[in-house]
Amino acid sequence: MIAANFTEFRTNLTTYLNEVEDNNETLIIKRGTGNGAVLISLKEYNSLLETMHLLKSKENAAHLYQSIEQMKAGEIVRKDLKELLNNE
């Protein structure tokens, strides 16, 4: 996470945008008045939206958390692509 005041951000706009986009950084832009703002990459934003979408259903969230616990416990089923395609 990096931070800049508004003047620094405006002066070095390209540098900050490259840092956010290329290195998946989060930029806090501080202002003299107001609470400031946060800048994240489009990739990170889309990831957050996808996570929120997947977790907004209680049933889906429970299924995902159960799958994570099964994976941590070593309860993994492996299938190769040919096997999956033959079952369709």
Backbone as ProteinMPNN parsed JSONL, in Angstrom:
{"seq_chain_A": "MIAANFTEFRTNLTTYLNEVEDNNETLIIKRGTGNGAVLISLKEYNSLLETMHLLKSKENAAHLYQSIEQMKAGEIVRKDLKELLNNE", "coords_chain_A": {"N_chain_A": [[0.847, -1.164, 0.0], [0.551, 2.158, -0.87], [0.921, 5.718, -0.41], [-0.093, 9.036, -1.193], [-0.173, 12.597, -1.312], [-2.636, 14.859, -2.708], [-1.407, 16.7, -4.466], [1.105, 15.481, -5.008], [0.145, 13.174, -6.246], [-1.163, 14.232, -8.528], [1.005, 15.467, -9.817], [2.671, 13.302, -10.368], [1.138, 11.497, -11.847], [1.126, 9.483, -13.951], [3.198, 7.77, -13.085], [2.191, 6.86, -10.603], [-0.199, 5.62, -11.466], [0.862, 3.584, -13.084], [2.234, 2.123, -11.122], [0.123, 1.191, -9.525], [-1.339, -0.325, -11.403], [0.585, -2.091, -12.624], [1.898, -3.34, -10.461], [-0.039, -4.175, -8.792], [-0.728, -2.52, -6.659], [-2.204, -0.701, -3.915], [-3.355, 2.533, -3.708], [-3.468, 5.221, -1.554], [-4.961, 8.267, -1.635], [-4.423, 11.223, -0.244], [-6.104, 14.116, 0.943], [-6.206, 17.62, 1.665], [-8.626, 18.489, 2.638], [-11.518, 16.611, 3.459], [-11.879, 12.991, 3.36], [-10.174, 11.63, 1.714], [-9.152, 9.267, -0.853], [-9.206, 5.987, -2.394], [-7.255, 4.186, -4.663], [-7.368, 1.513, -6.841], [-6.332, -1.226, -8.951], [-7.978, -2.139, -12.035], [-8.131, -4.876, -12.342], [-7.954, -5.77, -9.663], [-10.258, -4.562, -8.626], [-12.278, -5.864, -10.13], [-11.863, -8.436, -9.159], [-12.602, -8.131, -6.469], [-15.34, -7.535, -6.822], [-16.209, -9.967, -7.939], [-15.697, -11.737, -5.816], [-17.456, -10.686, -3.876], [-19.862, -11.2, -5.199], [-19.849, -14.024, -5.285], [-19.986, -14.627, -2.586], [-22.351, -13.53, -1.678], [-24.629, -15.084, -1.621], [-25.84, -17.117, 0.892], [-25.874, -19.908, 0.794], [-24.078, -20.5, -1.296], [-21.729, -19.348, -0.272], [-21.367, -20.952, 2.019], [-20.914, -23.422, 0.779], [-18.518, -22.881, -0.601], [-16.763, -22.302, 1.576], [-16.847, -24.777, 2.854], [-15.656, -26.378, 0.907], [-13.071, -25.301, 0.922], [-12.228, -26.034, 3.503], [-12.289, -28.818, 3.213], [-10.266, -29.129, 1.315], [-8.05, -28.202, 2.803], [-7.96, -30.226, 4.665], [-7.015, -32.258, 3.185], [-8.753, -33.684, 1.643], [-9.049, -34.326, -1.301], [-10.09, -34.718, -4.626], [-8.902, -35.948, -7.574], [-9.122, -35.525, -11.027], [-8.514, -36.184, -14.424], [-8.588, -34.214, -17.432], [-9.555, -35.623, -19.665], [-11.074, -37.642, -18.481], [-13.115, -36.119, -17.302], [-14.31, -34.997, -19.561], [-15.259, -37.279, -20.88], [-17.353, -37.994, -19.286], [-19.436, -36.345, -19.904]], "CA_chain_A": [[0.0, 0.0, 0.0], [1.308, 3.401, -0.951], [0.1, 6.894, -0.159], [0.386, 10.295, -1.753], [-1.149, 13.671, -1.199], [-3.225, 15.159, -4.003], [-0.424, 17.372, -5.321], [2.048, 14.448, -5.463], [-0.577, 12.313, -7.173], [-1.379, 14.969, -9.778], [2.306, 15.702, -10.447], [3.254, 12.021, -10.802], [-0.023, 10.675, -12.179], [1.501, 8.3, -14.733], [3.992, 6.886, -12.23], [1.293, 6.222, -9.641], [-1.099, 4.704, -12.181], [1.659, 2.41, -13.463], [2.519, 1.358, -9.901], [-1.124, 0.523, -9.147], [-1.707, -1.314, -12.413], [1.634, -3.09, -12.877], [2.322, -4.039, -9.255], [-1.233, -4.47, -7.99], [-0.657, -1.712, -5.44], [-3.333, 0.116, -3.5], [-2.873, 3.888, -3.475], [-4.29, 6.11, -0.746], [-4.746, 9.656, -2.046], [-4.823, 12.078, 0.884], [-6.429, 15.489, 0.582], [-6.233, 18.531, 2.801], [-9.997, 18.435, 3.151], [-12.144, 15.338, 3.093], [-11.274, 11.771, 3.879], [-9.264, 11.054, 0.749], [-9.682, 8.258, -1.764], [-8.38, 4.809, -2.61], [-7.154, 3.807, -6.071], [-6.936, 0.13, -7.049], [-6.336, -1.597, -10.363], [-9.218, -2.712, -12.549], [-8.065, -6.31, -12.04], [-8.288, -5.928, -8.244], [-11.66, -4.181, -8.488], [-13.09, -6.968, -10.655], [-11.712, -9.548, -8.227], [-13.443, -7.829, -5.309], [-16.737, -7.704, -7.233], [-16.467, -11.398, -8.093], [-15.752, -12.31, -4.467], [-18.718, -10.259, -3.267], [-20.934, -11.927, -5.876], [-19.812, -15.431, -4.873], [-20.287, -14.763, -1.166], [-23.609, -12.903, -1.274], [-25.582, -16.156, -1.344], [-25.394, -17.886, 2.055], [-25.645, -21.29, 0.379], [-22.848, -20.558, -2.076], [-20.622, -19.069, 0.645], [-21.172, -22.15, 2.842], [-20.317, -24.451, -0.087], [-17.119, -22.504, -0.838], [-15.997, -22.498, 2.808], [-16.745, -26.225, 3.07], [-14.656, -26.865, -0.05], [-11.758, -24.876, 1.408], [-11.902, -26.89, 4.648], [-11.987, -30.155, 2.685], [-8.954, -29.057, 0.683], [-7.059, -28.11, 3.883], [-7.909, -31.529, 5.337], [-6.463, -33.234, 2.262], [-9.833, -34.4, 0.979], [-8.984, -33.828, -2.67], [-10.369, -35.674, -5.69], [-8.23, -35.514, -8.797], [-9.589, -36.117, -12.278], [-7.886, -35.535, -15.56], [-9.525, -33.581, -18.345], [-10.188, -36.656, -20.503], [-12.092, -38.304, -17.661], [-14.235, -35.213, -17.15], [-14.968, -34.843, -20.861], [-15.943, -38.522, -21.22], [-18.559, -38.113, -18.453], [-20.467, -35.411, -20.355]], "C_chain_A": [[0.896, 1.231, 0.0], [0.353, 4.574, -0.742], [0.752, 8.112, -0.795], [-0.649, 11.37, -1.445], [-1.598, 14.038, -2.612], [-2.224, 15.788, -4.963], [0.594, 16.374, -5.869], [1.388, 13.553, -6.503], [-0.727, 12.99, -8.532], [-0.059, 15.147, -10.534], [2.885, 14.416, -11.052], [2.173, 11.016, -11.201], [0.353, 9.39, -12.906], [2.264, 7.297, -13.887], [3.1, 6.142, -11.242], [0.345, 5.233, -10.325], [-0.369, 3.436, -12.617], [1.921, 1.516, -12.262], [1.282, 0.554, -9.479], [-1.434, -0.611, -10.12], [-0.675, -2.436, -12.536], [1.974, -3.935, -11.663], [1.174, -4.352, -8.302], [-1.208, -3.754, -6.643], [-1.996, -1.054, -5.156], [-2.763, 1.484, -3.147], [-3.902, 4.674, -2.669], [-3.954, 7.532, -1.181], [-5.323, 10.539, -0.943], [-5.08, 13.492, 0.379], [-6.438, 16.338, 1.841], [-7.603, 18.573, 3.447], [-10.602, 17.112, 2.705], [-11.369, 14.16, 3.632], [-10.269, 11.138, 2.93], [-9.953, 9.987, -0.078], [-8.699, 7.106, -1.872], [-8.416, 4.47, -4.09], [-6.62, 2.377, -6.145], [-6.998, -0.167, -8.542], [-7.697, -2.164, -10.757], [-9.266, -4.206, -12.249], [-8.468, -6.574, -10.584], [-9.762, -5.605, -7.994], [-12.573, -5.313, -8.964], [-13.026, -8.192, -9.742], [-12.582, -9.345, -6.987], [-14.929, -8.001, -5.638], [-17.106, -9.175, -7.367], [-16.589, -12.078, -6.732], [-17.058, -11.943, -3.777], [-19.889, -11.016, -3.887], [-21.004, -13.378, -5.388], [-20.249, -15.621, -3.422], [-21.64, -14.176, -0.757], [-24.72, -13.914, -1.03], [-25.045, -16.973, -0.172], [-25.058, -19.322, 1.668], [-24.329, -21.428, -0.385], [-21.631, -20.318, -1.183], [-20.325, -20.293, 1.503], [-20.493, -23.252, 2.033], [-18.835, -24.148, -0.333], [-16.264, -22.724, 0.403], [-15.825, -23.987, 3.125], [-15.684, -26.815, 2.144], [-13.247, -26.503, 0.393], [-11.323, -25.757, 2.572], [-11.56, -28.308, 4.191], [-10.602, -30.171, 2.052], [-7.852, -29.014, 1.747], [-6.883, -29.444, 4.592], [-7.357, -32.624, 4.422], [-7.508, -34.066, 1.535], [-9.971, -33.89, -0.457], [-9.266, -34.974, -3.639], [-9.733, -35.131, -6.95], [-8.811, -36.271, -9.981], [-8.862, -35.42, -13.41], [-8.969, -35.049, -16.524], [-10.253, -34.601, -19.215], [-11.313, -37.35, -19.743], [-13.327, -37.414, -17.503], [-15.012, -35.062, -18.447], [-15.752, -36.087, -21.258], [-17.241, -38.693, -20.429], [-19.68, -37.197, -18.925], [-21.431, -36.033, -21.289]], "O_chain_A": [[1.858, 1.328, 0.761], [-0.863, 4.436, -0.88], [1.973, 8.202, -0.914], [-1.842, 11.089, -1.331], [-1.012, 13.583, -3.594], [-2.198, 15.446, -6.145], [0.915, 16.408, -7.057], [1.997, 13.214, -7.518], [-0.447, 12.385, -9.566], [-0.017, 14.994, -11.755], [3.509, 14.445, -12.113], [2.291, 9.823, -10.919], [-0.073, 8.309, -12.498], [2.003, 6.097, -13.966], [3.238, 4.932, -11.065], [0.116, 4.135, -9.816], [-0.92, 2.339, -12.529], [1.842, 0.292, -12.366], [1.388, -0.618, -9.12], [-1.755, -1.724, -9.705], [-1.04, -3.612, -12.549], [2.303, -5.114, -11.801], [1.39, -4.742, -7.155], [-1.614, -4.309, -5.621], [-2.818, -0.876, -6.055], [-1.806, 1.585, -2.38], [-5.065, 4.775, -3.06], [-2.8, 7.953, -1.105], [-6.535, 10.596, -0.736], [-4.373, 13.997, -0.493], [-6.652, 15.835, 2.944], [-7.719, 18.681, 4.668], [-10.217, 16.568, 1.67], [-10.333, 14.318, 4.277], [-9.576, 10.195, 3.312], [-11.171, 9.819, -0.018], [-7.531, 7.219, -1.499], [-9.483, 4.466, -4.705], [-5.566, 2.065, -5.591], [-7.641, 0.557, -9.302], [-8.466, -2.611, -9.906], [-10.329, -4.742, -11.936], [-9.234, -7.497, -10.308], [-10.432, -6.303, -7.232], [-13.528, -5.675, -8.278], [-14.02, -8.9, -9.574], [-13.223, -10.284, -6.514], [-15.687, -8.546, -4.835], [-18.192, -9.585, -6.957], [-17.481, -12.9, -6.522], [-17.697, -12.796, -3.162], [-20.808, -11.427, -3.177], [-22.087, -13.895, -5.113], [-20.817, -16.655, -3.072], [-22.038, -14.31, 0.401], [-25.664, -13.62, -0.297], [-23.92, -17.469, -0.23], [-24.078, -19.888, 2.151], [-23.561, -22.36, -0.149], [-20.617, -21.003, -1.317], [-19.16, -20.641, 1.699], [-19.602, -23.937, 2.537], [-17.997, -25.048, -0.28], [-15.164, -23.269, 0.309], [-14.772, -24.403, 3.609], [-14.899, -27.666, 2.564], [-12.327, -27.309, 0.255], [-10.169, -26.184, 2.625], [-10.641, -28.928, 4.726], [-9.847, -31.127, 2.234], [-6.839, -29.701, 1.619], [-5.792, -29.762, 5.065], [-7.244, -33.779, 4.831], [-7.17, -35.052, 0.879], [-10.884, -33.13, -0.78], [-8.735, -36.073, -3.479], [-9.989, -33.995, -7.35], [-8.971, -37.491, -9.943], [-8.624, -34.213, -13.361], [-10.129, -35.447, -16.421], [-11.448, -34.453, -19.472], [-12.378, -37.613, -20.301], [-14.456, -37.901, -17.565], [-16.242, -35.006, -18.431], [-16.796, -35.979, -21.901], [-18.128, -39.441, -20.842], [-20.784, -37.268, -18.386], [-22.357, -35.368, -21.754]]}, "name": "protein", "num_of_chains": 1, "seq": "MIAANFTEFRTNLTTYLNEVEDNNETLIIKRGTGNGAVLISLKEYNSLLETMHLLKSKENAAHLYQSIEQMKAGEIVRKDLKELLNNE"}
